[in-house]
PDB file of C-alpha atoms in Angstrom:
ATOM      1  CA  UNK A 218     204.405  61.313  89.183  1.00  0.00           C
ATOM      2  CA  UNK A 219     206.110  65.025  89.436  1.00  0.00           C
ATOM      3  CA  UNK A 220     203.359  66.977  88.388  1.00  0.00           C
ATOM      4  CA  UNK A 221     199.660  67.773  90.169  1.00  0.00           C
ATOM      5  CA  UNK A 222     197.344  69.072  88.114  1.00  0.00           C
ATOM      6  CA  UNK A 223     194.054  69.219  89.988  1.00  0.00           C
ATOM      7  CA  UNK A 224     194.762  72.883  90.705  1.00  0.00           C
ATOM      8  CA  UNK A 225     194.435  73.573  87.000  1.00  0.00           C
ATOM      9  CA  UNK A 226     192.169  76.302  85.976  1.00  0.00           C
ATOM     10  CA  UNK A 227     191.760  76.950  82.149  1.00  0.00           C
ATOM     11  CA  UNK A 228     190.419  79.977  79.973  1.00  0.00           C
ATOM     12  CA  UNK A 229     189.063  78.703  76.743  1.00  0.00           C
ATOM     13  CA  UNK A 230     189.087  82.188  75.129  1.00  0.00           C
ATOM     14  CA  UNK A 231     190.827  82.993  72.082  1.00  0.00           C
ATOM     15  CA  UNK A 232     192.173  80.065  72.535  1.00  0.00           C
ATOM     16  CA  UNK A 233     192.401  77.370  75.809  1.00  0.00           C
ATOM     17  CA  UNK A 234     194.617  78.063  78.143  1.00  0.00           C
ATOM     18  CA  UNK A 235     194.961  77.933  82.040  1.00  0.00           C
ATOM     19  CA  UNK A 236     197.120  77.673  85.243  1.00  0.00           C
ATOM     20  CA  UNK A 237     198.170  75.161  88.007  1.00  0.00           C
ATOM     21  CA  UNK A 238     199.530  75.941  90.985  1.00  0.00           C
ATOM     22  CA  UNK A 239     200.918  74.281  92.919  1.00  0.00           C
ATOM     23  CA  UNK A 240     202.514  72.007  90.429  1.00  0.00           C
ATOM     24  CA  UNK A 241     204.752  70.096  92.196  1.00  0.00           C
ATOM     25  CA  UNK A 242     205.289  68.489  95.647  1.00  0.00           C
ATOM     26  CA  UNK A 243     207.345  71.440  97.530  1.00  0.00           C
ATOM     27  CA  UNK A 244     210.956  69.658  98.185  1.00  0.00           C
ATOM     28  CA  UNK A 245     210.459  68.330  94.711  1.00  0.00           C
ATOM     29  CA  UNK A 246     210.459  71.532  92.902  1.00  0.00           C
ATOM     30  CA  UNK A 247     212.962  73.083  95.382  1.00  0.00           C
ATOM     31  CA  UNK A 248     215.511  70.103  94.199  1.00  0.00           C
ATOM     32  CA  UNK A 249     215.065  70.875  90.407  1.00  0.00           C
ATOM     33  CA  UNK A 250     215.021  74.533  90.983  1.00  0.00           C
ATOM     34  CA  UNK A 251     218.381  74.267  93.117  1.00  0.00           C
ATOM     35  CA  UNK A 252     220.023  71.756  90.215  1.00  0.00           C
ATOM     36  CA  UNK A 253     219.024  73.901  87.231  1.00  0.00           C
ATOM     37  CA  UNK A 254     221.758  74.359  84.478  1.00  0.00           C
ATOM     38  CA  UNK A 255     224.086  76.833  84.708  1.00  0.00           C
ATOM     39  CA  UNK A 256     223.899  79.498  81.839  1.00  0.00           C
ATOM     40  CA  UNK A 257     227.291  78.268  80.333  1.00  0.00           C
ATOM     41  CA  UNK A 258     225.679  75.179  78.772  1.00  0.00           C
ATOM     42  CA  UNK A 259     222.902  77.129  77.221  1.00  0.00           C
ATOM     43  CA  UNK A 260     222.882  78.252  73.823  1.00  0.00           C
ATOM     44  CA  UNK A 261     222.449  81.761  73.421  1.00  0.00           C
ATOM     45  CA  UNK A 262     219.833  82.868  70.660  1.00  0.00           C
ATOM     46  CA  UNK A 263     219.901  86.703  70.760  1.00  0.00           C
ATOM     47  CA  UNK A 264     217.139  87.065  67.832  1.00  0.00           C
ATOM     48  CA  UNK A 265     214.709  85.687  69.917  1.00  0.00           C
ATOM     49  CA  UNK A 266     214.757  87.997  72.440  1.00  0.00           C
ATOM     50  CA  UNK A 267     218.283  87.543  74.157  1.00  0.00           C
ATOM     51  CA  UNK A 268     217.157  84.093  75.189  1.00  0.00           C
ATOM     52  CA  UNK A 269     218.954  81.119  76.375  1.00  0.00           C
ATOM     53  CA  UNK A 270     218.133  77.597  75.389  1.00  0.00           C
ATOM     54  CA  UNK A 271     219.719  74.265  76.237  1.00  0.00           C
ATOM     55  CA  UNK A 272     217.617  71.310  74.620  1.00  0.00           C
ATOM     56  CA  UNK A 273     217.068  68.130  72.991  1.00  0.00           C
ATOM     57  CA  UNK A 274     217.831  70.423  69.391  1.00  0.00           C
ATOM     58  CA  UNK A 275     220.022  73.207  71.048  1.00  0.00           C
ATOM     59  CA  UNK A 276     223.088  72.500  72.481  1.00  0.00           C
ATOM     60  CA  UNK A 277     221.946  68.322  72.779  1.00  0.00           C
ATOM     61  CA  UNK A 278     224.914  67.331  74.339  1.00  0.00           C
ATOM     62  CA  UNK A 279     225.078  69.470  76.814  1.00  0.00           C
ATOM     63  CA  UNK A 280     221.735  68.428  77.202  1.00  0.00           C
ATOM     64  CA  UNK A 281     222.101  65.081  77.638  1.00  0.00           C
ATOM     65  CA  UNK A 282     225.166  65.231  79.708  1.00  0.00           C
ATOM     66  CA  UNK A 283     223.588  67.360  82.022  1.00  0.00           C
ATOM     67  CA  UNK A 284     220.541  65.451  82.145  1.00  0.00           C
ATOM     68  CA  UNK A 285     222.604  62.405  82.684  1.00  0.00           C
ATOM     69  CA  UNK A 286     224.863  62.988  85.450  1.00  0.00           C
ATOM     70  CA  UNK A 287     222.010  64.182  87.365  1.00  0.00           C
ATOM     71  CA  UNK A 288     219.859  62.196  89.579  1.00  0.00           C
ATOM     72  CA  UNK A 289     216.537  64.185  89.842  1.00  0.00           C
ATOM     73  CA  UNK A 290     217.003  65.569  86.058  1.00  0.00           C
ATOM     74  CA  UNK A 291     217.572  61.777  84.724  1.00  0.00           C
ATOM     75  CA  UNK A 292     214.090  60.772  86.844  1.00  0.00           C
ATOM     76  CA  UNK A 293     212.076  64.033  85.449  1.00  0.00           C
ATOM     77  CA  UNK A 294     213.528  63.377  81.813  1.00  0.00           C
ATOM     78  CA  UNK A 295     212.753  59.235  82.102  1.00  0.00           C
ATOM     79  CA  UNK A 296     208.940  60.136  83.031  1.00  0.00           C
ATOM     80  CA  UNK A 297     208.373  62.629  80.568  1.00  0.00           C
ATOM     81  CA  UNK A 298     209.284  60.029  78.273  1.00  0.00           C
ATOM     82  CA  UNK A 299     207.426  57.214  79.646  1.00  0.00           C
ATOM     83  CA  UNK A 300     203.728  55.886  78.730  1.00  0.00           C
ATOM     84  CA  UNK A 301     201.949  58.124  82.007  1.00  0.00           C
ATOM     85  CA  UNK A 302     203.041  61.463  81.107  1.00  0.00           C
ATOM     86  CA  UNK A 303     200.977  62.358  77.991  1.00  0.00           C
ATOM     87  CA  UNK A 304     197.767  60.411  78.885  1.00  0.00           C
ATOM     88  CA  UNK A 305     197.829  61.985  82.188  1.00  0.00           C
ATOM     89  CA  UNK A 306     197.946  65.488  80.414  1.00  0.00           C
ATOM     90  CA  UNK A 307     195.363  64.265  77.906  1.00  0.00           C
ATOM     91  CA  UNK A 308     192.750  62.865  80.890  1.00  0.00           C
ATOM     92  CA  UNK A 309     193.707  66.760  82.598  1.00  0.00           C
ATOM     93  CA  UNK A 310     191.918  68.264  79.465  1.00  0.00           C
ATOM     94  CA  UNK A 311     189.575  65.962  78.727  1.00  0.00           C
ATOM     95  CA  UNK A 312     187.768  66.988  83.259  1.00  0.00           C
ATOM     96  CA  UNK A 313     188.004  70.479  81.559  1.00  0.00           C
ATOM     97  CA  UNK A 314     185.851  69.648  78.395  1.00  0.00           C
ATOM     98  CA  UNK A 315     189.283  69.826  75.986  1.00  0.00           C
ATOM     99  CA  UNK A 316     189.169  66.716  74.188  1.00  0.00           C
ATOM    100  CA  UNK A 317     191.785  66.324  71.299  1.00  0.00           C
ATOM    101  CA  UNK A 318     191.039  63.217  70.098  1.00  0.00           C
ATOM    102  CA  UNK A 319     193.911  61.265  71.189  1.00  0.00           C
ATOM    103  CA  UNK A 320     194.880  59.134  74.031  1.00  0.00           C
ATOM    104  CA  UNK A 321     199.165  59.565  73.898  1.00  0.00           C
ATOM    105  CA  UNK A 322     199.705  55.843  74.133  1.00  0.00           C
ATOM    106  CA  UNK A 323     203.308  54.963  72.279  1.00  0.00           C
ATOM    107  CA  UNK A 324     202.433  53.486  68.935  1.00  0.00           C
ATOM    108  CA  UNK A 325     206.021  52.528  68.332  1.00  0.00           C
ATOM    109  CA  UNK A 326     206.916  51.916  64.377  1.00  0.00           C
ATOM    110  CA  UNK A 327     203.370  52.870  62.972  1.00  0.00           C
ATOM    111  CA  UNK A 328     204.588  55.575  61.082  1.00  0.00           C
ATOM    112  CA  UNK A 329     204.381  54.095  57.564  1.00  0.00           C
ATOM    113  CA  UNK A 330     201.181  52.227  58.534  1.00  0.00           C
ATOM    114  CA  UNK A 331     199.572  55.564  59.500  1.00  0.00           C
ATOM    115  CA  UNK A 332     200.425  56.936  56.207  1.00  0.00           C
ATOM    116  CA  UNK A 333     198.657  53.747  53.770  1.00  0.00           C
ATOM    117  CA  UNK A 334     196.382  53.409  56.019  1.00  0.00           C
ATOM    118  CA  UNK A 335     194.662  56.464  57.939  1.00  0.00           C
ATOM    119  CA  UNK A 336     191.945  56.264  60.154  1.00  0.00           C
ATOM    120  CA  UNK A 337     191.356  57.416  64.112  1.00  0.00           C
ATOM    121  CA  UNK A 338     193.432  60.483  65.302  1.00  0.00           C
ATOM    122  CA  UNK A 339     193.842  58.668  68.099  1.00  0.00           C
ATOM    123  CA  UNK A 340     195.908  56.072  66.433  1.00  0.00           C
ATOM    124  CA  UNK A 341     198.426  59.194  66.165  1.00  0.00           C
ATOM    125  CA  UNK A 342     201.846  58.374  68.219  1.00  0.00           C
ATOM    126  CA  UNK A 343     202.460  61.622  70.209  1.00  0.00           C
ATOM    127  CA  UNK A 344     206.492  62.718  72.080  1.00  0.00           C
ATOM    128  CA  UNK A 345     206.907  64.792  75.021  1.00  0.00           C
ATOM    129  CA  UNK A 346     210.068  66.598  74.978  1.00  0.00           C
ATOM    130  CA  UNK A 347     211.181  69.617  77.486  1.00  0.00           C
ATOM    131  CA  UNK A 348     214.057  72.116  77.130  1.00  0.00           C
ATOM    132  CA  UNK A 349     215.942  74.295  79.703  1.00  0.00           C
ATOM    133  CA  UNK A 350     215.233  78.811  78.878  1.00  0.00           C
ATOM    134  CA  UNK A 351     216.164  81.459  80.145  1.00  0.00           C
ATOM    135  CA  UNK A 352     215.327  85.211  79.505  1.00  0.00           C
ATOM    136  CA  UNK A 353     217.395  88.116  81.076  1.00  0.00           C
ATOM    137  CA  UNK A 354     215.624  90.549  83.338  1.00  0.00           C
ATOM    138  CA  UNK A 355     217.817  93.414  81.480  1.00  0.00           C
ATOM    139  CA  UNK A 356     215.028  93.485  78.201  1.00  0.00           C
ATOM    140  CA  UNK A 357     214.506  89.639  77.506  1.00  0.00           C
ATOM    141  CA  UNK A 358     211.459  89.127  75.535  1.00  0.00           C
ATOM    142  CA  UNK A 359     209.787  86.482  73.453  1.00  0.00           C
ATOM    143  CA  UNK A 360     207.686  88.058  70.559  1.00  0.00           C
ATOM    144  CA  UNK A 361     204.239  87.424  69.889  1.00  0.00           C
ATOM    145  CA  UNK A 362     203.482  83.422  67.806  1.00  0.00           C
ATOM    146  CA  UNK A 363     201.281  80.750  68.137  1.00  0.00           C
ATOM    147  CA  UNK A 364     204.432  78.112  68.528  1.00  0.00           C
ATOM    148  CA  UNK A 365     205.203  75.302  65.562  1.00  0.00           C
ATOM    149  CA  UNK A 366     202.173  73.344  63.698  1.00  0.00           C
ATOM    150  CA  UNK A 367     203.142  70.239  65.191  1.00  0.00           C
ATOM    151  CA  UNK A 368     203.241  70.911  69.021  1.00  0.00           C
ATOM    152  CA  UNK A 369     200.070  70.562  70.933  1.00  0.00           C
ATOM    153  CA  UNK A 370     200.477  71.015  74.081  1.00  0.00           C
ATOM    154  CA  UNK A 371     202.940  73.115  75.689  1.00  0.00           C
ATOM    155  CA  UNK A 372     203.300  73.733  79.705  1.00  0.00           C
ATOM    156  CA  UNK A 373     205.812  76.464  80.774  1.00  0.00           C
ATOM    157  CA  UNK A 374     207.183  75.934  84.407  1.00  0.00           C
ATOM    158  CA  UNK A 375     208.406  78.792  85.896  1.00  0.00           C
ATOM    159  CA  UNK A 376     211.979  77.635  87.747  1.00  0.00           C
ATOM    160  CA  UNK A 377     212.437  80.226  90.668  1.00  0.00           C
ATOM    161  CA  UNK A 378     212.608  80.374  94.633  1.00  0.00           C
ATOM    162  CA  UNK A 379     210.691  82.305  96.339  1.00  0.00           C
ATOM    163  CA  UNK A 380     210.962  85.878  96.401  1.00  0.00           C
ATOM    164  CA  UNK A 381     214.003  85.313  93.527  1.00  0.00           C
ATOM    165  CA  UNK A 382     211.934  87.523  90.976  1.00  0.00           C
ATOM    166  CA  UNK A 383     210.274  90.871  91.383  1.00  0.00           C
ATOM    167  CA  UNK A 384     206.742  90.577  89.306  1.00  0.00           C
ATOM    168  CA  UNK A 385     207.264  94.319  88.999  1.00  0.00           C
ATOM    169  CA  UNK A 386     209.739  93.826  86.332  1.00  0.00           C
ATOM    170  CA  UNK A 387     207.454  91.219  84.051  1.00  0.00           C
ATOM    171  CA  UNK A 388     208.256  88.336  82.934  1.00  0.00           C
ATOM    172  CA  UNK A 389     204.513  86.876  82.337  1.00  0.00           C
ATOM    173  CA  UNK A 390     203.230  85.436  80.424  1.00  0.00           C
ATOM    174  CA  UNK A 391     200.818  87.150  78.030  1.00  0.00           C
ATOM    175  CA  UNK A 392     197.851  85.915  75.864  1.00  0.00           C
ATOM    176  CA  UNK A 393     197.227  88.231  72.567  1.00  0.00           C
ATOM    177  CA  UNK A 394     194.689  89.092  70.453  1.00  0.00           C
ATOM    178  CA  UNK A 395     195.330  90.309  66.867  1.00  0.00           C
ATOM    179  CA  UNK A 396     194.214  94.504  66.206  1.00  0.00           C
ATOM    180  CA  UNK A 397     194.241  93.459  62.680  1.00  0.00           C
ATOM    181  CA  UNK A 398     192.197  90.355  61.739  1.00  0.00           C
ATOM    182  CA  UNK A 399     194.195  89.256  58.999  1.00  0.00           C
ATOM    183  CA  UNK A 400     196.657  88.446  62.223  1.00  0.00           C
ATOM    184  CA  UNK A 401     194.069  85.940  63.491  1.00  0.00           C
ATOM    185  CA  UNK A 402     194.850  82.676  61.442  1.00  0.00           C
ATOM    186  CA  UNK A 403     198.569  81.713  62.351  1.00  0.00           C
ATOM    187  CA  UNK A 404     198.818  78.027  62.061  1.00  0.00           C
ATOM    188  CA  UNK A 405     202.692  77.471  60.623  1.00  0.00           C
ATOM    189  CA  UNK A 406     204.026  79.541  63.234  1.00  0.00           C
ATOM    190  CA  UNK A 407     205.184  83.572  62.135  1.00  0.00           C
ATOM    191  CA  UNK A 408     206.332  85.608  64.525  1.00  0.00           C
ATOM    192  CA  UNK A 409     204.951  89.592  64.560  1.00  0.00           C
ATOM    193  CA  UNK A 410     205.377  92.516  66.371  1.00  0.00           C
ATOM    194  CA  UNK A 411     204.054  93.577  69.743  1.00  0.00           C
ATOM    195  CA  UNK A 412     202.211  97.068  68.755  1.00  0.00           C
ATOM    196  CA  UNK A 413     199.915  94.392  66.143  1.00  0.00           C
ATOM    197  CA  UNK A 414     198.629  92.681  69.248  1.00  0.00           C
ATOM    198  CA  UNK A 415     196.070  93.328  72.159  1.00  0.00           C
ATOM    199  CA  UNK A 416     196.750  91.708  75.550  1.00  0.00           C
ATOM    200  CA  UNK A 417     194.344  90.233  77.107  1.00  0.00           C
ATOM    201  CA  UNK A 418     195.534  88.396  80.201  1.00  0.00           C
ATOM    202  CA  UNK A 419     199.199  88.232  81.324  1.00  0.00           C
ATOM    203  CA  UNK A 420     200.070  84.967  83.628  1.00  0.00           C
ATOM    204  CA  UNK A 421     202.637  86.419  85.888  1.00  0.00           C
ATOM    205  CA  UNK A 422     205.907  84.831  86.639  1.00  0.00           C
ATOM    206  CA  UNK A 423     205.797  82.970  90.121  1.00  0.00           C
ATOM    207  CA  UNK A 424     207.225  80.000  91.413  1.00  0.00           C
ATOM    208  CA  UNK A 425     205.889  76.256  91.165  1.00  0.00           C
ATOM    209  CA  UNK A 426     203.344  76.864  88.071  1.00  0.00           C
ATOM    210  CA  UNK A 427     202.633  76.330  84.852  1.00  0.00           C
ATOM    211  CA  UNK A 428     201.012  78.132  82.165  1.00  0.00           C
ATOM    212  CA  UNK A 429     199.402  75.401  80.111  1.00  0.00           C
ATOM    213  CA  UNK A 430     198.122  76.145  76.442  1.00  0.00           C
ATOM    214  CA  UNK A 431     196.262  74.302  73.539  1.00  0.00           C
ATOM    215  CA  UNK A 432     198.340  75.014  69.926  1.00  0.00           C
ATOM    216  CA  UNK A 433     195.705  76.544  67.477  1.00  0.00           C
ATOM    217  CA  UNK A 434     195.746  78.482  64.064  1.00  0.00           C
ATOM    218  CA  UNK A 435     195.178  81.453  67.192  1.00  0.00           C
ATOM    219  CA  UNK A 436     196.920  80.730  70.109  1.00  0.00           C
ATOM    220  CA  UNK A 437     199.073  83.952  70.162  1.00  0.00           C
ATOM    221  CA  UNK A 438     201.312  84.670  72.914  1.00  0.00           C
ATOM    222  CA  UNK A 439     204.558  86.372  74.341  1.00  0.00           C
ATOM    223  CA  UNK A 440     206.398  88.000  77.021  1.00  0.00           C
ATOM    224  CA  UNK A 441     206.710  91.323  76.965  1.00  0.00           C
ATOM    225  CA  UNK A 442     210.370  93.212  77.218  1.00  0.00           C
ATOM    226  CA  UNK A 443     211.073  92.778  80.772  1.00  0.00           C
ATOM    227  CA  UNK A 444     212.087  96.107  82.448  1.00  0.00           C
ATOM    228  CA  UNK A 445     214.763  95.366  85.088  1.00  0.00           C
ATOM    229  CA  UNK A 446     218.510  96.433  84.868  1.00  0.00           C
ATOM    230  CA  UNK A 447     220.500  93.383  85.821  1.00  0.00           C
ATOM    231  CA  UNK A 448     221.356  90.963  83.112  1.00  0.00           C
ATOM    232  CA  UNK A 449     222.710  88.282  85.174  1.00  0.00           C
ATOM    233  CA  UNK A 450     219.068  87.769  86.895  1.00  0.00           C
ATOM    234  CA  UNK A 451     217.341  85.446  84.597  1.00  0.00           C
ATOM    235  CA  UNK A 452     213.649  84.112  84.102  1.00  0.00           C
ATOM    236  CA  UNK A 453     214.259  80.051  84.075  1.00  0.00           C
ATOM    237  CA  UNK A 454     211.640  78.173  82.860  1.00  0.00           C
ATOM    238  CA  UNK A 455     211.360  74.519  82.011  1.00  0.00           C
ATOM    239  CA  UNK A 456     209.065  74.193  78.880  1.00  0.00           C
ATOM    240  CA  UNK A 457     207.812  71.137  77.882  1.00  0.00           C
ATOM    241  CA  UNK A 458     206.235  70.318  74.650  1.00  0.00           C
ATOM    242  CA  UNK A 459     203.918  67.720  73.788  1.00  0.00           C
ATOM    243  CA  UNK A 460     204.181  67.300  69.910  1.00  0.00           C
ATOM    244  CA  UNK A 461     202.706  64.816  67.143  1.00  0.00           C
ATOM    245  CA  UNK A 462     204.881  63.488  64.340  1.00  0.00           C
ATOM    246  CA  UNK A 463     205.681  65.901  61.458  1.00  0.00           C
ATOM    247  CA  UNK A 464     203.942  63.380  59.135  1.00  0.00           C
ATOM    248  CA  UNK A 465     200.579  63.416  60.794  1.00  0.00           C
ATOM    249  CA  UNK A 466     200.490  67.350  60.395  1.00  0.00           C
TER     250      UNK A 466
END
């Protein structure tokens, strides 16, 4: 396994979110950071806060070509897509009193059967995927949001060398609570504005860690505008999503 979640510490309000640090063996982590894709492979998405993304969905050819050509990332991709990753994350959460009623075992070809014979939620097949993403240190941000409805668990993994990122300019993952209760229910992931939220906590952007949270109707989170001056300095992250199929939502 690439990850060790023994250090995972959760908070439970306003939704389950926690931090695992260190997440990986330092040698493995260093290899992944050193081979993080270069900026020219990414799709620039300014409407999401001067964000750059490389994933199965955004620039998929560049994504698959790069992952397939890099031995460490190829093995990491195989592990995330394999039979042990999702059950391992679910087990770590169960030990911390978060039981989602799922076992994460691959149940291929079950879509039609589940529509005809709905039953135990443990039978819902889950998928894991990861994306490379970056925010510019010169004003990059992510607006408050709760994530898409088909997502169940998200892990945001910092990709930075020791001393590479100045925490004074921001870049942390913020835990939010709406000032107006009319914003409290947001299961379908409408974006909102920073001024409409109170920041309850922030997980600083630090090497070799994962911020892990559960998608809920109120799992509001963001990255506040980063206050650096150099646009070539980038907040690099690896985001892993554990999802259920849309037909099971």
